[in-house]
Every structure is written in C-alpha cells, then in structure tokens.
Amino acid sequence: MRGVFMEKGFAAASLDELSEAAGLNRPSLYAAFGDKEQLYIQTLRHYGTTSIEAMDKVLAGPGTIEQRLAKVYMAAIDFYTAPPSKLGCMIVGTAAVESPTHPEIAAAAGELLAAIEKSLERAFTASSLPAEPTPAARARMAGAILYAIAIRARIGMKASELRAFAHSMVPVICR
C-alpha cells in the first residue's frame, strides 16, 4: 500500500488500487482499517516505525558517530532510490502534502519526525563529540539533511549525487 500512496499520493490513490495492493476486497479493507485516511495513517506509521527501528540499529552499532550517520544516510538513499520507482520518503513525499488539510496525518507525521530526531539525539548523546552544538541541535541538523535527501530523491536526483551530498554534510554535523 505504501507504493500506491507514494506513487499516487493520498488523495489520488483509489480504494480499488489500495484493495489490490492489500490483497483484500473493499469491504475487508474497510473492516480492517476503517476509512482511507486511517489506512494511510497506519501505513505511514508502519513505514516510519520500521525505518526508525532500522536507523536505531545502525546508530547503536559499531564505528564512529560519523561512520554510523553516513551509514544511515546511505541506507536511506538506497531505499529512496530503489528501482523501479524512486519514490523517496513517505513522510516527506506525501504526508507533508496532506498535512494542511488532514490534521491526523499531520500529527502522525510529526510524531514520526520527532522519533527520528530522538533516535539521532540518543546517538549524538552517546558519542564523544563536543558538547556544543548540543545533541538535540545536531539531531535536528541530521534530520534536516535526511529530509533534504528524501526531497532530492523524490525529484529524481541520482543516487551518486545524493551520496556525495550526504557525505559532504556528515562532517558539518559532527564537528
């Protein structure tokens, strides 16, 4: 379902397309998820939670904070630019568009962005980087770069260009 929402957006994704992607008929889809907005929010939360768990694992792994942050960015780039469609990030690519008119989508996306930054903040707190900028400030910077990567992927920037961009930003965040 993520693929349908990413390709079409929330508004343009039809219930028939979503039913097909879920392998359910429309009544079963409604019974399982409620309305289309709730289906979208559950898909968004699943995507976000899975992504944050993967990020936490990398950030808690071996290597310097610079190496681990670069690894997070490279994994995101691989995911955002995977063939056949280079869809980017669901939070940045579709939730941001729907948020002004769908407060529940905005709230779910905001929770996920906060969780991403908390994950990054924990990694910076546990690192040997200088106290300033604070781990929270570094986390906001690192998150902003992650979102910039997602936007650039969504508009079709090449993975090699995204990698160069990400590698150029790691030292800025970690100095």
PDB file of C-alpha atoms in Angstrom:
ATOM      1  CA  MET A   1       0.000   0.000   0.000  1.00  0.00           C
ATOM      2  CA  ARG A   2       2.944   2.285   0.655  1.00  0.00           C
ATOM      3  CA  GLY A   3       3.821   2.038  -3.031  1.00  0.00           C
ATOM      4  CA  VAL A   4       0.333   3.113  -4.112  1.00  0.00           C
ATOM      5  CA  PHE A   5       0.292   6.039  -1.693  1.00  0.00           C
ATOM      6  CA  MET A   6       3.816   7.070  -2.684  1.00  0.00           C
ATOM      7  CA  GLU A   7       3.128   6.852  -6.389  1.00  0.00           C
ATOM      8  CA  LYS A   8      -0.330   8.438  -6.403  1.00  0.00           C
ATOM      9  CA  GLY A   9      -0.424  10.452  -3.196  1.00  0.00           C
ATOM     10  CA  PHE A  10      -3.128  10.145  -0.567  1.00  0.00           C
ATOM     11  CA  ALA A  11      -5.892  11.941  -2.481  1.00  0.00           C
ATOM     12  CA  ALA A  12      -5.363  10.246  -5.846  1.00  0.00           C
ATOM     13  CA  ALA A  13      -4.910   6.703  -4.534  1.00  0.00           C
ATOM     14  CA  SER A  14      -8.108   4.842  -5.323  1.00  0.00           C
ATOM     15  CA  LEU A  15      -9.695   2.332  -2.996  1.00  0.00           C
ATOM     16  CA  ASP A  16      -9.563  -0.226  -5.803  1.00  0.00           C
ATOM     17  CA  GLU A  17      -5.780   0.243  -6.118  1.00  0.00           C
ATOM     18  CA  LEU A  18      -5.355   0.052  -2.365  1.00  0.00           C
ATOM     19  CA  SER A  19      -7.554  -3.052  -2.128  1.00  0.00           C
ATOM     20  CA  GLU A  20      -5.498  -4.738  -4.821  1.00  0.00           C
ATOM     21  CA  ALA A  21      -2.213  -3.797  -3.130  1.00  0.00           C
ATOM     22  CA  ALA A  22      -3.500  -5.116   0.207  1.00  0.00           C
ATOM     23  CA  GLY A  23      -4.900  -8.277  -1.331  1.00  0.00           C
ATOM     24  CA  LEU A  24      -8.311  -7.505   0.188  1.00  0.00           C
ATOM     25  CA  ASN A  25     -11.684  -6.629  -1.257  1.00  0.00           C
ATOM     26  CA  ARG A  26     -13.051  -3.185  -0.426  1.00  0.00           C
ATOM     27  CA  PRO A  27     -15.369  -4.313   2.407  1.00  0.00           C
ATOM     28  CA  SER A  28     -12.496  -6.232   4.018  1.00  0.00           C
ATOM     29  CA  LEU A  29     -10.231  -3.218   3.631  1.00  0.00           C
ATOM     30  CA  TYR A  30     -12.784  -1.021   5.413  1.00  0.00           C
ATOM     31  CA  ALA A  31     -13.304  -3.635   8.116  1.00  0.00           C
ATOM     32  CA  ALA A  32      -9.555  -3.893   8.722  1.00  0.00           C
ATOM     33  CA  PHE A  33      -8.620  -0.230   8.565  1.00  0.00           C
ATOM     34  CA  GLY A  34     -11.721   1.952   8.664  1.00  0.00           C
ATOM     35  CA  ASP A  35     -11.590   4.773   6.157  1.00  0.00           C
ATOM     36  CA  LYS A  36      -8.883   5.656   3.647  1.00  0.00           C
ATOM     37  CA  GLU A  37      -7.298   8.214   5.974  1.00  0.00           C
ATOM     38  CA  GLN A  38      -6.885   5.621   8.740  1.00  0.00           C
ATOM     39  CA  LEU A  39      -5.409   3.178   6.218  1.00  0.00           C
ATOM     40  CA  TYR A  40      -2.945   5.873   5.152  1.00  0.00           C
ATOM     41  CA  ILE A  41      -2.021   6.715   8.751  1.00  0.00           C
ATOM     42  CA  GLN A  42      -1.480   3.059   9.645  1.00  0.00           C
ATOM     43  CA  THR A  43       0.664   2.611   6.527  1.00  0.00           C
ATOM     44  CA  LEU A  44       2.618   5.771   7.389  1.00  0.00           C
ATOM     45  CA  ARG A  45       3.175   4.641  10.983  1.00  0.00           C
ATOM     46  CA  HIS A  46       4.265   1.164   9.894  1.00  0.00           C
ATOM     47  CA  TYR A  47       6.711   2.631   7.368  1.00  0.00           C
ATOM     48  CA  GLY A  48       8.018   5.156   9.898  1.00  0.00           C
ATOM     49  CA  THR A  49       8.359   2.697  12.770  1.00  0.00           C
ATOM     50  CA  THR A  50      10.175   0.168  10.588  1.00  0.00           C
ATOM     51  CA  SER A  51      12.521   2.879   9.312  1.00  0.00           C
ATOM     52  CA  ILE A  52      13.266   4.188  12.813  1.00  0.00           C
ATOM     53  CA  GLU A  53      13.974   0.672  14.101  1.00  0.00           C
ATOM     54  CA  ALA A  54      16.466   0.155  11.270  1.00  0.00           C
ATOM     55  CA  MET A  55      18.045   3.543  11.966  1.00  0.00           C
ATOM     56  CA  ASP A  56      18.309   2.774  15.701  1.00  0.00           C
ATOM     57  CA  LYS A  57      20.104  -0.468  14.902  1.00  0.00           C
ATOM     58  CA  VAL A  58      22.682   1.287  12.705  1.00  0.00           C
ATOM     59  CA  LEU A  59      23.181   4.152  15.161  1.00  0.00           C
ATOM     60  CA  ALA A  60      23.758   1.711  18.040  1.00  0.00           C
ATOM     61  CA  GLY A  61      26.210  -0.350  16.007  1.00  0.00           C
ATOM     62  CA  PRO A  62      29.965  -0.231  15.703  1.00  0.00           C
ATOM     63  CA  GLY A  63      32.029   2.649  14.355  1.00  0.00           C
ATOM     64  CA  THR A  64      32.329   6.338  14.983  1.00  0.00           C
ATOM     65  CA  ILE A  65      29.253   8.542  15.014  1.00  0.00           C
ATOM     66  CA  GLU A  66      30.396   9.916  11.651  1.00  0.00           C
ATOM     67  CA  GLN A  67      30.531   6.407  10.173  1.00  0.00           C
ATOM     68  CA  ARG A  68      27.172   5.427  11.642  1.00  0.00           C
ATOM     69  CA  LEU A  69      25.451   8.624  10.478  1.00  0.00           C
ATOM     70  CA  ALA A  70      26.866   8.131   6.982  1.00  0.00           C
ATOM     71  CA  LYS A  71      25.594   4.547   7.060  1.00  0.00           C
ATOM     72  CA  VAL A  72      22.095   5.795   7.963  1.00  0.00           C
ATOM     73  CA  TYR A  73      22.178   8.242   5.068  1.00  0.00           C
ATOM     74  CA  MET A  74      23.441   5.598   2.613  1.00  0.00           C
ATOM     75  CA  ALA A  75      20.694   3.172   3.667  1.00  0.00           C
ATOM     76  CA  ALA A  76      18.079   5.897   3.226  1.00  0.00           C
ATOM     77  CA  ILE A  77      19.449   6.753  -0.217  1.00  0.00           C
ATOM     78  CA  ASP A  78      19.360   3.088  -1.243  1.00  0.00           C
ATOM     79  CA  PHE A  79      15.763   2.812  -0.049  1.00  0.00           C
ATOM     80  CA  TYR A  80      14.586   6.119  -1.534  1.00  0.00           C
ATOM     81  CA  THR A  81      16.118   5.419  -4.951  1.00  0.00           C
ATOM     82  CA  ALA A  82      15.330   1.708  -5.278  1.00  0.00           C
ATOM     83  CA  PRO A  83      14.010   0.691  -8.687  1.00  0.00           C
ATOM     84  CA  PRO A  84      11.596   0.581 -10.347  1.00  0.00           C
ATOM     85  CA  SER A  85      10.326   3.878  -8.916  1.00  0.00           C
ATOM     86  CA  LYS A  86      12.399   6.363  -6.975  1.00  0.00           C
ATOM     87  CA  LEU A  87       9.686   7.352  -4.558  1.00  0.00           C
ATOM     88  CA  GLY A  88      11.611   8.934  -1.693  1.00  0.00           C
ATOM     89  CA  CYS A  89      10.213   9.092   1.838  1.00  0.00           C
ATOM     90  CA  MET A  90       6.522   8.700   2.626  1.00  0.00           C
ATOM     91  CA  ILE A  91       6.647  11.244   5.455  1.00  0.00           C
ATOM     92  CA  VAL A  92       8.296  13.933   3.360  1.00  0.00           C
ATOM     93  CA  GLY A  93       6.841  12.951  -0.016  1.00  0.00           C
ATOM     94  CA  THR A  94       3.146  12.564   0.785  1.00  0.00           C
ATOM     95  CA  ALA A  95       2.339  13.254   4.448  1.00  0.00           C
ATOM     96  CA  ALA A  96       3.722  16.789   4.225  1.00  0.00           C
ATOM     97  CA  VAL A  97       1.426  17.483   1.271  1.00  0.00           C
ATOM     98  CA  GLU A  98      -1.696  16.227   3.055  1.00  0.00           C
ATOM     99  CA  SER A  99      -0.959  17.712   6.475  1.00  0.00           C
ATOM    100  CA  PRO A 100      -2.583  21.143   5.966  1.00  0.00           C
ATOM    101  CA  THR A 101      -5.991  19.585   5.324  1.00  0.00           C
ATOM    102  CA  HIS A 102      -5.658  16.359   7.340  1.00  0.00           C
ATOM    103  CA  PRO A 103      -4.691  17.089  10.966  1.00  0.00           C
ATOM    104  CA  GLU A 104      -4.480  13.398  11.892  1.00  0.00           C
ATOM    105  CA  ILE A 105      -1.944  12.803   9.113  1.00  0.00           C
ATOM    106  CA  ALA A 106      -0.024  15.874  10.289  1.00  0.00           C
ATOM    107  CA  ALA A 107       0.008  14.554  13.851  1.00  0.00           C
ATOM    108  CA  ALA A 108       1.232  11.086  12.791  1.00  0.00           C
ATOM    109  CA  ALA A 109       3.954  12.581  10.586  1.00  0.00           C
ATOM    110  CA  GLY A 110       5.009  14.954  13.367  1.00  0.00           C
ATOM    111  CA  GLU A 111       5.304  12.067  15.823  1.00  0.00           C
ATOM    112  CA  LEU A 112       7.491  10.158  13.386  1.00  0.00           C
ATOM    113  CA  LEU A 113       9.751  13.133  12.698  1.00  0.00           C
ATOM    114  CA  ALA A 114      10.149  13.642  16.451  1.00  0.00           C
ATOM    115  CA  ALA A 115      11.023   9.951  16.866  1.00  0.00           C
ATOM    116  CA  ILE A 116      13.637  10.195  14.114  1.00  0.00           C
ATOM    117  CA  GLU A 117      15.243  13.164  15.831  1.00  0.00           C
ATOM    118  CA  LYS A 118      15.128  11.414  19.247  1.00  0.00           C
ATOM    119  CA  SER A 119      16.916   8.420  17.733  1.00  0.00           C
ATOM    120  CA  LEU A 120      19.592  10.693  16.313  1.00  0.00           C
ATOM    121  CA  GLU A 121      19.830  12.625  19.577  1.00  0.00           C
ATOM    122  CA  ARG A 122      20.472   9.407  21.540  1.00  0.00           C
ATOM    123  CA  ALA A 123      23.323   8.552  19.176  1.00  0.00           C
ATOM    124  CA  PHE A 124      24.863  12.011  19.477  1.00  0.00           C
ATOM    125  CA  THR A 125      24.494  11.959  23.263  1.00  0.00           C
ATOM    126  CA  ALA A 126      26.379   8.657  23.427  1.00  0.00           C
ATOM    127  CA  SER A 127      29.137   9.922  21.115  1.00  0.00           C
ATOM    128  CA  SER A 128      32.395  11.618  22.013  1.00  0.00           C
ATOM    129  CA  LEU A 129      31.548  14.800  20.079  1.00  0.00           C
ATOM    130  CA  PRO A 130      31.967  18.177  21.794  1.00  0.00           C
ATOM    131  CA  ALA A 131      29.028  19.350  23.935  1.00  0.00           C
ATOM    132  CA  GLU A 132      28.246  22.200  21.529  1.00  0.00           C
ATOM    133  CA  PRO A 133      26.226  22.122  19.427  1.00  0.00           C
ATOM    134  CA  THR A 134      24.022  20.087  21.723  1.00  0.00           C
ATOM    135  CA  PRO A 135      22.978  16.546  20.777  1.00  0.00           C
ATOM    136  CA  ALA A 136      19.440  17.871  20.187  1.00  0.00           C
ATOM    137  CA  ALA A 137      20.730  20.553  17.794  1.00  0.00           C
ATOM    138  CA  ARG A 138      22.888  18.009  15.958  1.00  0.00           C
ATOM    139  CA  ALA A 139      19.859  15.698  15.721  1.00  0.00           C
ATOM    140  CA  ARG A 140      17.765  18.456  14.146  1.00  0.00           C
ATOM    141  CA  MET A 141      20.544  19.151  11.637  1.00  0.00           C
ATOM    142  CA  ALA A 142      20.984  15.448  10.852  1.00  0.00           C
ATOM    143  CA  GLY A 143      17.221  15.049  10.463  1.00  0.00           C
ATOM    144  CA  ALA A 144      17.034  18.058   8.156  1.00  0.00           C
ATOM    145  CA  ILE A 145      19.688  16.500   5.926  1.00  0.00           C
ATOM    146  CA  LEU A 146      17.754  13.217   5.904  1.00  0.00           C
ATOM    147  CA  TYR A 147      14.631  15.101   4.792  1.00  0.00           C
ATOM    148  CA  ALA A 148      16.615  17.003   2.149  1.00  0.00           C
ATOM    149  CA  ILE A 149      17.887  13.672   0.817  1.00  0.00           C
ATOM    150  CA  ALA A 150      14.283  12.436   0.619  1.00  0.00           C
ATOM    151  CA  ILE A 151      13.153  15.501  -1.323  1.00  0.00           C
ATOM    152  CA  ARG A 152      16.093  15.268  -3.696  1.00  0.00           C
ATOM    153  CA  ALA A 153      15.415  11.563  -4.275  1.00  0.00           C
ATOM    154  CA  ARG A 154      11.734  12.240  -4.919  1.00  0.00           C
ATOM    155  CA  ILE A 155      12.548  14.771  -7.648  1.00  0.00           C
ATOM    156  CA  GLY A 156      14.860  12.284  -9.341  1.00  0.00           C
ATOM    157  CA  MET A 157      18.370  13.210  -8.248  1.00  0.00           C
ATOM    158  CA  LYS A 158      20.846  10.410  -8.937  1.00  0.00           C
ATOM    159  CA  ALA A 159      21.897   8.197  -6.047  1.00  0.00           C
ATOM    160  CA  SER A 160      25.541   9.114  -6.668  1.00  0.00           C
ATOM    161  CA  GLU A 161      24.710  12.813  -6.245  1.00  0.00           C
ATOM    162  CA  LEU A 162      22.743  12.075  -3.084  1.00  0.00           C
ATOM    163  CA  ARG A 163      25.677  10.112  -1.675  1.00  0.00           C
ATOM    164  CA  ALA A 164      28.060  12.986  -2.396  1.00  0.00           C
ATOM    165  CA  PHE A 165      25.653  15.427  -0.741  1.00  0.00           C
ATOM    166  CA  ALA A 166      25.254  13.214   2.347  1.00  0.00           C
ATOM    167  CA  HIS A 167      28.989  12.611   2.692  1.00  0.00           C
ATOM    168  CA  SER A 168      29.611  16.367   2.488  1.00  0.00           C
ATOM    169  CA  MET A 169      27.163  17.036   5.315  1.00  0.00           C
ATOM    170  CA  VAL A 170      28.351  14.457   7.872  1.00  0.00           C
ATOM    171  CA  PRO A 171      31.474  16.446   8.841  1.00  0.00           C
ATOM    172  CA  VAL A 172      29.407  19.627   9.159  1.00  0.00           C
ATOM    173  CA  ILE A 173      27.048  17.937  11.642  1.00  0.00           C
ATOM    174  CA  CYS A 174      29.769  16.096  13.536  1.00  0.00           C
ATOM    175  CA  ARG A 175      32.385  18.802  14.004  1.00  0.00           C
TER     176      ARG A 175
END
